[in-house]
mmCIF file of C-alpha atoms in Angstrom:
data_model
loop_
_atom_site.group_PDB
_atom_site.id
_atom_site.type_symbol
_atom_site.label_atom_id
_atom_site.label_comp_id
_atom_site.label_asym_id
_atom_site.label_seq_id
_atom_site.Cartn_x
_atom_site.Cartn_y
_atom_site.Cartn_z
ATOM 1 C CA UNK A 17 -2.381 22.523 18.665
ATOM 2 C CA UNK A 18 -2.935 20.144 21.580
ATOM 3 C CA UNK A 19 -0.672 17.153 22.110
ATOM 4 C CA UNK A 20 -3.111 14.536 20.815
ATOM 5 C CA UNK A 21 -3.654 16.446 17.580
ATOM 6 C CA UNK A 22 0.090 17.034 17.180
ATOM 7 C CA UNK A 23 0.958 13.367 17.687
ATOM 8 C CA UNK A 24 -1.694 12.259 15.210
ATOM 9 C CA UNK A 25 -0.351 14.769 12.686
ATOM 10 C CA UNK A 26 3.131 13.320 13.197
ATOM 11 C CA UNK A 27 1.760 9.837 12.634
ATOM 12 C CA UNK A 28 -0.164 10.809 9.504
ATOM 13 C CA UNK A 29 2.946 12.466 8.062
ATOM 14 C CA UNK A 30 5.054 9.339 8.602
ATOM 15 C CA UNK A 31 2.323 6.999 7.377
ATOM 16 C CA UNK A 32 1.738 9.091 4.261
ATOM 17 C CA UNK A 33 5.438 9.178 3.440
ATOM 18 C CA UNK A 34 6.405 5.597 4.241
ATOM 19 C CA UNK A 35 3.236 3.503 4.386
ATOM 20 C CA UNK A 36 2.244 1.004 7.042
ATOM 21 C CA UNK A 37 5.386 -0.597 8.486
ATOM 22 C CA UNK A 38 3.993 -4.089 9.125
ATOM 23 C CA UNK A 39 5.979 -4.505 12.323
ATOM 24 C CA UNK A 40 6.759 -6.886 14.188
ATOM 25 C CA UNK A 41 8.099 -9.349 11.556
ATOM 26 C CA UNK A 42 7.251 -12.718 13.122
ATOM 27 C CA UNK A 43 5.239 -15.813 12.276
ATOM 28 C CA UNK A 44 3.804 -16.340 15.775
ATOM 29 C CA UNK A 45 3.257 -14.353 18.992
ATOM 30 C CA UNK A 46 5.823 -16.566 20.702
ATOM 31 C CA UNK A 47 8.414 -15.625 18.076
ATOM 32 C CA UNK A 48 7.741 -11.980 18.976
ATOM 33 C CA UNK A 49 8.500 -12.760 22.621
ATOM 34 C CA UNK A 50 11.788 -14.376 21.638
ATOM 35 C CA UNK A 51 12.687 -11.485 19.352
ATOM 36 C CA UNK A 52 11.858 -8.935 22.052
ATOM 37 C CA UNK A 53 14.603 -10.417 24.231
ATOM 38 C CA UNK A 54 17.088 -10.987 21.425
ATOM 39 C CA UNK A 55 16.811 -7.437 20.093
ATOM 40 C CA UNK A 56 18.083 -5.886 23.320
ATOM 41 C CA UNK A 57 21.150 -3.770 22.412
ATOM 42 C CA UNK A 58 21.390 -5.474 19.020
ATOM 43 C CA UNK A 59 20.684 -4.626 15.383
ATOM 44 C CA UNK A 60 17.774 -6.528 13.864
ATOM 45 C CA UNK A 61 20.025 -8.219 11.289
ATOM 46 C CA UNK A 62 21.699 -10.222 14.059
ATOM 47 C CA UNK A 63 18.351 -11.009 15.667
ATOM 48 C CA UNK A 64 17.015 -12.322 12.373
ATOM 49 C CA UNK A 65 19.978 -14.679 12.025
ATOM 50 C CA UNK A 66 19.457 -15.966 15.567
ATOM 51 C CA UNK A 67 15.734 -16.510 14.994
ATOM 52 C CA UNK A 68 16.435 -18.298 11.717
ATOM 53 C CA UNK A 69 18.879 -20.565 13.566
ATOM 54 C CA UNK A 70 16.262 -21.394 16.177
ATOM 55 C CA UNK A 71 13.662 -22.039 13.510
ATOM 56 C CA UNK A 72 16.056 -24.220 11.529
ATOM 57 C CA UNK A 73 16.579 -26.405 14.595
ATOM 58 C CA UNK A 74 12.858 -26.619 15.353
ATOM 59 C CA UNK A 75 13.166 -24.515 18.505
ATOM 60 C CA UNK A 76 10.691 -21.704 17.868
ATOM 61 C CA UNK A 77 8.119 -23.611 19.865
ATOM 62 C CA UNK A 78 7.888 -22.754 23.580
ATOM 63 C CA UNK A 79 8.091 -26.345 24.806
ATOM 64 C CA UNK A 80 11.036 -27.128 22.542
ATOM 65 C CA UNK A 81 12.893 -23.974 23.526
ATOM 66 C CA UNK A 82 12.163 -24.587 27.190
ATOM 67 C CA UNK A 83 13.656 -28.088 26.921
ATOM 68 C CA UNK A 84 16.777 -26.883 25.093
ATOM 69 C CA UNK A 85 19.924 -26.905 27.275
ATOM 70 C CA UNK A 86 21.104 -23.409 28.179
ATOM 71 C CA UNK A 87 24.498 -23.776 26.489
ATOM 72 C CA UNK A 88 22.930 -25.050 23.268
ATOM 73 C CA UNK A 89 20.465 -22.157 23.283
ATOM 74 C CA UNK A 90 23.315 -19.693 23.779
ATOM 75 C CA UNK A 91 25.182 -21.143 20.814
ATOM 76 C CA UNK A 92 22.154 -20.936 18.518
ATOM 77 C CA UNK A 93 21.488 -17.281 19.347
ATOM 78 C CA UNK A 94 25.135 -16.202 19.095
ATOM 79 C CA UNK A 95 24.448 -13.847 16.114
ATOM 80 C CA UNK A 96 22.236 -11.696 18.370
ATOM 81 C CA UNK A 97 25.180 -10.764 20.604
ATOM 82 C CA UNK A 98 25.427 -11.071 24.393
ATOM 83 C CA UNK A 99 24.295 -14.610 23.651
ATOM 84 C CA UNK A 100 24.973 -16.161 27.063
ATOM 85 C CA UNK A 101 23.178 -13.343 28.870
ATOM 86 C CA UNK A 102 20.248 -13.445 26.455
ATOM 87 C CA UNK A 103 20.017 -17.230 26.674
ATOM 88 C CA UNK A 104 19.472 -16.935 30.419
ATOM 89 C CA UNK A 105 16.974 -14.119 29.918
ATOM 90 C CA UNK A 106 15.040 -16.259 27.457
ATOM 91 C CA UNK A 107 15.010 -19.103 29.981
ATOM 92 C CA UNK A 108 13.678 -16.682 32.607
ATOM 93 C CA UNK A 109 10.903 -15.554 30.275
ATOM 94 C CA UNK A 110 10.081 -19.141 29.356
ATOM 95 C CA UNK A 111 9.769 -20.023 33.041
ATOM 96 C CA UNK A 112 7.312 -17.157 33.505
ATOM 97 C CA UNK A 113 5.243 -18.169 30.458
ATOM 98 C CA UNK A 114 5.189 -21.805 31.566
ATOM 99 C CA UNK A 115 4.155 -21.029 35.125
ATOM 100 C CA UNK A 116 1.737 -18.181 34.411
ATOM 101 C CA UNK A 117 -0.214 -19.519 31.440
ATOM 102 C CA UNK A 118 1.190 -22.883 30.395
ATOM 103 C CA UNK A 119 2.611 -21.211 27.252
ATOM 104 C CA UNK A 120 -0.946 -20.240 26.215
ATOM 105 C CA UNK A 121 -0.314 -16.703 24.990
ATOM 106 C CA UNK A 122 -3.927 -16.239 23.919
ATOM 107 C CA UNK A 123 -5.001 -16.877 27.498
ATOM 108 C CA UNK A 124 -2.350 -14.471 28.775
ATOM 109 C CA UNK A 125 -3.602 -11.843 26.323
ATOM 110 C CA UNK A 126 -7.081 -12.068 27.851
ATOM 111 C CA UNK A 127 -5.857 -10.827 31.239
ATOM 112 C CA UNK A 128 -5.540 -7.312 32.618
ATOM 113 C CA UNK A 129 -2.730 -5.495 30.832
ATOM 114 C CA UNK A 130 -1.380 -3.661 33.880
ATOM 115 C CA UNK A 131 -1.139 -6.897 35.842
ATOM 116 C CA UNK A 132 0.610 -8.735 33.002
ATOM 117 C CA UNK A 133 3.006 -5.809 32.551
ATOM 118 C CA UNK A 134 3.870 -5.865 36.243
ATOM 119 C CA UNK A 135 4.509 -9.615 36.058
ATOM 120 C CA UNK A 136 6.721 -9.251 32.976
ATOM 121 C CA UNK A 137 8.748 -6.527 34.659
ATOM 122 C CA UNK A 138 9.315 -8.957 37.503
ATOM 123 C CA UNK A 139 11.090 -11.378 35.145
ATOM 124 C CA UNK A 140 14.856 -10.976 35.439
ATOM 125 C CA UNK A 141 16.179 -9.452 32.214
ATOM 126 C CA UNK A 142 12.837 -8.055 31.028
ATOM 127 C CA UNK A 143 12.866 -4.268 31.137
ATOM 128 C CA UNK A 144 10.100 -1.812 30.203
ATOM 129 C CA UNK A 145 10.832 -1.750 26.461
ATOM 130 C CA UNK A 146 10.944 -5.541 26.242
ATOM 131 C CA UNK A 147 7.775 -5.883 28.337
ATOM 132 C CA UNK A 148 5.864 -3.352 26.234
ATOM 133 C CA UNK A 149 7.052 -5.003 23.019
ATOM 134 C CA UNK A 150 5.651 -8.320 24.238
ATOM 135 C CA UNK A 151 2.409 -6.688 25.358
ATOM 136 C CA UNK A 152 1.835 -4.750 22.137
ATOM 137 C CA UNK A 153 3.284 -6.980 19.438
ATOM 138 C CA UNK A 154 2.777 -10.477 20.885
ATOM 139 C CA UNK A 155 -0.325 -10.090 23.049
ATOM 140 C CA UNK A 156 -2.122 -7.357 21.107
ATOM 141 C CA UNK A 157 -2.483 -5.088 24.129
ATOM 142 C CA UNK A 158 -2.471 -1.262 23.886
ATOM 143 C CA UNK A 159 0.900 -0.595 25.501
ATOM 144 C CA UNK A 160 3.094 1.972 23.752
ATOM 145 C CA UNK A 161 6.719 0.998 23.144
ATOM 146 C CA UNK A 162 9.369 3.698 23.501
ATOM 147 C CA UNK A 163 13.064 3.454 22.664
ATOM 148 C CA UNK A 164 16.175 5.482 21.883
ATOM 149 C CA UNK A 165 14.706 6.612 18.559
ATOM 150 C CA UNK A 166 11.628 7.905 20.388
ATOM 151 C CA UNK A 167 13.803 9.894 22.778
ATOM 152 C CA UNK A 168 15.951 11.336 19.989
ATOM 153 C CA UNK A 169 12.981 12.441 17.883
ATOM 154 C CA UNK A 170 10.963 13.891 20.768
ATOM 155 C CA UNK A 171 13.936 15.760 22.220
ATOM 156 C CA UNK A 172 14.993 17.224 18.862
ATOM 157 C CA UNK A 173 11.443 18.424 18.367
ATOM 158 C CA UNK A 174 11.449 20.056 21.795
ATOM 159 C CA UNK A 175 8.663 17.811 23.075
ATOM 160 C CA UNK A 176 10.599 16.087 25.857
ATOM 161 C CA UNK A 177 14.030 16.659 27.424
ATOM 162 C CA UNK A 178 16.984 14.570 26.227
ATOM 163 C CA UNK A 179 17.204 12.800 29.573
ATOM 164 C CA UNK A 180 13.505 11.864 29.686
ATOM 165 C CA UNK A 181 12.944 8.516 31.352
ATOM 166 C CA UNK A 182 11.257 5.575 29.692
ATOM 167 C CA UNK A 183 7.963 6.014 31.546
ATOM 168 C CA UNK A 184 7.901 9.703 30.642
ATOM 169 C CA UNK A 185 8.210 8.838 26.959
ATOM 170 C CA UNK A 186 5.588 6.109 27.134
ATOM 171 C CA UNK A 187 3.169 8.343 29.049
ATOM 172 C CA UNK A 188 3.707 11.145 26.533
ATOM 173 C CA UNK A 189 1.742 9.035 24.060
ATOM 174 C CA UNK A 190 -0.547 7.003 26.286
ATOM 175 C CA UNK A 191 -1.798 9.961 28.324
ATOM 176 C CA UNK A 192 -3.486 11.505 25.272
ATOM 177 C CA UNK A 193 -3.955 8.848 22.597
ATOM 178 C CA UNK A 194 -6.816 6.381 22.680
ATOM 179 C CA UNK A 195 -5.732 2.866 23.778
ATOM 180 C CA UNK A 196 -5.521 1.573 20.220
ATOM 181 C CA UNK A 197 -3.148 -1.370 19.769
ATOM 182 C CA UNK A 198 -2.940 -1.020 15.980
ATOM 183 C CA UNK A 199 -2.106 2.684 16.272
ATOM 184 C CA UNK A 200 0.495 2.104 19.007
ATOM 185 C CA UNK A 201 2.000 -0.722 16.972
ATOM 186 C CA UNK A 202 2.491 1.249 13.783
ATOM 187 C CA UNK A 203 3.283 4.569 15.481
ATOM 188 C CA UNK A 204 6.257 3.019 17.245
ATOM 189 C CA UNK A 205 7.339 1.272 14.052
ATOM 190 C CA UNK A 206 7.141 4.573 12.156
ATOM 191 C CA UNK A 207 9.327 6.293 14.755
ATOM 192 C CA UNK A 208 11.882 3.489 14.501
ATOM 193 C CA UNK A 209 11.952 3.871 10.726
ATOM 194 C CA UNK A 210 12.316 7.642 10.886
ATOM 195 C CA UNK A 211 14.997 7.378 13.548
ATOM 196 C CA UNK A 212 16.951 4.814 11.557
ATOM 197 C CA UNK A 213 16.719 6.447 8.140
ATOM 198 C CA UNK A 214 16.494 10.179 8.863
ATOM 199 C CA UNK A 215 16.905 11.224 12.511
ATOM 200 C CA UNK A 216 20.440 9.909 12.789
ATOM 201 C CA UNK A 217 22.715 10.558 15.737
ATOM 202 C CA UNK A 218 25.057 12.509 13.482
ATOM 203 C CA UNK A 219 24.179 14.390 10.299
ATOM 204 C CA UNK A 220 20.377 13.977 10.535
ATOM 205 C CA UNK A 221 18.531 14.259 7.223
ATOM 206 C CA UNK A 222 15.884 16.718 8.380
ATOM 207 C CA UNK A 223 15.222 18.039 4.892
ATOM 208 C CA UNK A 224 14.219 14.567 3.703
ATOM 209 C CA UNK A 225 12.429 13.466 6.868
ATOM 210 C CA UNK A 226 8.607 13.316 6.904
ATOM 211 C CA UNK A 227 8.760 15.009 10.310
ATOM 212 C CA UNK A 228 11.072 17.748 9.064
ATOM 213 C CA UNK A 229 8.226 20.266 8.529
ATOM 214 C CA UNK A 230 7.384 20.036 12.257
ATOM 215 C CA UNK A 231 10.919 20.951 13.312
ATOM 216 C CA UNK A 232 11.465 24.625 14.159
ATOM 217 C CA UNK A 233 15.229 24.465 14.677
ATOM 218 C CA UNK A 234 16.849 21.570 12.790
ATOM 219 C CA UNK A 235 20.087 20.359 14.411
ATOM 220 C CA UNK A 236 23.186 21.597 12.675
#
């Protein structure tokens, strides 16, 4: 079985078992951008509280968030952890969005994906996973998002080494799959769900996992 066929079989198994994941949970593309920064090294429950705080104070608008003093922003996003660091990273991203497209995300989404990705990676505090999350989930571009769940699942299935780099994981999908934003979106979300619920760091539930049948040597 070639890699494209195998990956699509993985996806079909997860989709059939768990349904479409409907990820990213956000009301606007800009909210996705904010969440992509806030979710760095943080559980989504804390991110949700931070986003709700911003929304409650009328700050989930780019101009309003851009005008918010740094210390006030940090206080509002405290539930997301590393709040001072993330406040500065949000300000950095806001500066990029203001200068590059005047906060017009639809206009930004019309540009060349590779160029926009390079620009995002040039923003201090925006790494590959955050950049690809913004590209895929906020801008609707076909950029595959990889994360620690992706690495764990692929390595346990013998598809990539445990120390595979981010670009290696991303290319593992993008080198063979068609550039389909909807597929990339839900495929990543499915892997997150499987990683969270079944492919745990300790005591993985391989017998219950939709990807269990693909695993030759389940971890003990």
